Coordinates of C-alpha atoms in Angstrom, one line a residue:
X773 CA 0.0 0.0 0.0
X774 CA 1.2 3.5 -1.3
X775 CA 2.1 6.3 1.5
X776 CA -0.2 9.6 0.7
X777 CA 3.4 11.0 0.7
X778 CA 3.9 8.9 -2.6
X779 CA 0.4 9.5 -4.1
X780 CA 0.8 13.4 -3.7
X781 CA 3.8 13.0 -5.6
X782 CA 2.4 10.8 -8.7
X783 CA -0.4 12.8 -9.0
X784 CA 1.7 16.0 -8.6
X785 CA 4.1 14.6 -11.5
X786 CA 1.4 14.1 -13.8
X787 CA -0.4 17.2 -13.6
X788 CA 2.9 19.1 -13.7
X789 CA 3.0 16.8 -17.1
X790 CA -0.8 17.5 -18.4
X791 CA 0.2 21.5 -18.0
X792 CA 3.4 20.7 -19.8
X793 CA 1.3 19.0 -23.0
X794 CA -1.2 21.8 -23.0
X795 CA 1.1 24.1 -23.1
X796 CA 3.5 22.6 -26.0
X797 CA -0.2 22.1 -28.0
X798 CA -1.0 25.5 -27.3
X799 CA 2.7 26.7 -28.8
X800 CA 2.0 24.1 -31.7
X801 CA -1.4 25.2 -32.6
X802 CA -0.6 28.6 -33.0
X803 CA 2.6 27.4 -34.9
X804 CA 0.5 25.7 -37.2
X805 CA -2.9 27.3 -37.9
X806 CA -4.1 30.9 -39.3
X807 CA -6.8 30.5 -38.3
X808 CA -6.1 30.9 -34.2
X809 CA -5.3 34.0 -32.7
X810 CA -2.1 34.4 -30.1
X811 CA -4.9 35.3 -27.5
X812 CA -7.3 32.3 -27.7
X813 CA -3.6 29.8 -28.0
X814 CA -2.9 31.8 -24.5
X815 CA -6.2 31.5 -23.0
X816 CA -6.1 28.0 -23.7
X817 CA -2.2 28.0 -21.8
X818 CA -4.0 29.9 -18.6
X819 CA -6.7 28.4 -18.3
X820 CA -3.9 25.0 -18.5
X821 CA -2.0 26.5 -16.3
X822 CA -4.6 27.6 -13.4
X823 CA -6.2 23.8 -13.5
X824 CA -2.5 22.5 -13.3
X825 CA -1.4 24.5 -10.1
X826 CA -4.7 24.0 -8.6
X827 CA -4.1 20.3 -9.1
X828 CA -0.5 20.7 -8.2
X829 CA -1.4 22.7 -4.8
X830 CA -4.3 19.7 -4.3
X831 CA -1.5 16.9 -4.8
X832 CA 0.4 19.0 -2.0
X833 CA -2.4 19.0 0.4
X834 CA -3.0 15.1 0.0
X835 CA 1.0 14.5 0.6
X836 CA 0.2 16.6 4.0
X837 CA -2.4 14.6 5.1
X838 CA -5.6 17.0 4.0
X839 CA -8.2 14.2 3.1
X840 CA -11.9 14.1 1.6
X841 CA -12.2 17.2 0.0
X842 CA -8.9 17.3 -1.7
X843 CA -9.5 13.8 -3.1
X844 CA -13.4 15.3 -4.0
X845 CA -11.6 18.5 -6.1
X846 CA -9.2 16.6 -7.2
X847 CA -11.5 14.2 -9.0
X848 CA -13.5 17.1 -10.5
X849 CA -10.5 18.9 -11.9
X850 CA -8.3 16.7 -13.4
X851 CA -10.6 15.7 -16.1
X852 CA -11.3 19.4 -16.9
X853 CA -7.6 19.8 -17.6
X854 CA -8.2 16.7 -19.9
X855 CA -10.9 18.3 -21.7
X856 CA -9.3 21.3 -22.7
X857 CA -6.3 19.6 -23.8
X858 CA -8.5 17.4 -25.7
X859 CA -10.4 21.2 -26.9
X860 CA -7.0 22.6 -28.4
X861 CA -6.7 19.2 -30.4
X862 CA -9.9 19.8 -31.5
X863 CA -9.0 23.2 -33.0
X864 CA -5.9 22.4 -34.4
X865 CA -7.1 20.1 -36.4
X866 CA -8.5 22.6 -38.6
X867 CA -6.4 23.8 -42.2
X868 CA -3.7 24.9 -40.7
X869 CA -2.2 21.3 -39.4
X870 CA -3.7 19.7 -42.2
X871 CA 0.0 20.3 -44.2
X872 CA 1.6 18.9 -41.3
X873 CA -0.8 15.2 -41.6
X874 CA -0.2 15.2 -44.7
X875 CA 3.8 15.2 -44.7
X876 CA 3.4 13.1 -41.7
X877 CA 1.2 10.5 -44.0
X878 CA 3.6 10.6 -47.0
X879 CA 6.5 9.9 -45.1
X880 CA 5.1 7.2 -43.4
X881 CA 3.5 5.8 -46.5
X882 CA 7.2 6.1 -47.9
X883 CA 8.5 3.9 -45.3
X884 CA 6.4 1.1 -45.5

């Protein structure tokens, strides 16, 4: 049986991971599409970033011992940083990344 010293620190690790991959899908999308503005790709990195520390700060509490209603937040937040990574793959998947499938297609189509 895992400490809540060892939890804390899994969970923190991943959501300090999740805020990572928003953020490098955020840099990408606005990289790669017209079509997004610099403000929406850095609302999407806020709002990644807020839900991230808020996890972060909930993983901390666990670690310390605070119990139900960090385990309670914690299960309501963490998919919301899911679904908004999940919402900026949604919008990059508009014309501007469709280039990007497409040389990522033809090389693999090369190699086989």
């Amino acid at each position: 049986m895992e400490t809540r010293h060892k939890v804390g620190e899994r969970f923190l690790t991943t959501e300090l991971g999740t805020f990572l991959g928003a953020s490098a899908v955020g840099i990408i999308a606005l990289q790669h599409s017209a079509e997004l503005t610099a403000w929406v790709v850095m609302g999407w990195i806020v709002l990644g970033t807020l839900l991230a520390l808020i996890l972060a700060w909930l993983s901390l509490r666990l670690a310390m011992g605070m119990p139900r209603i960090a385990y309670v937040l914690a299960g309501i937040l963490a998919p919301g940083t899911w679904v908004m990574m999940i919402l900026v793959l949604a919008v990059m998947l508009g014309p501007g990344l469709k280039p990007v499938i497409y040389k990522v297609k033809n090389w693999a189509c090369r190699e086989l």
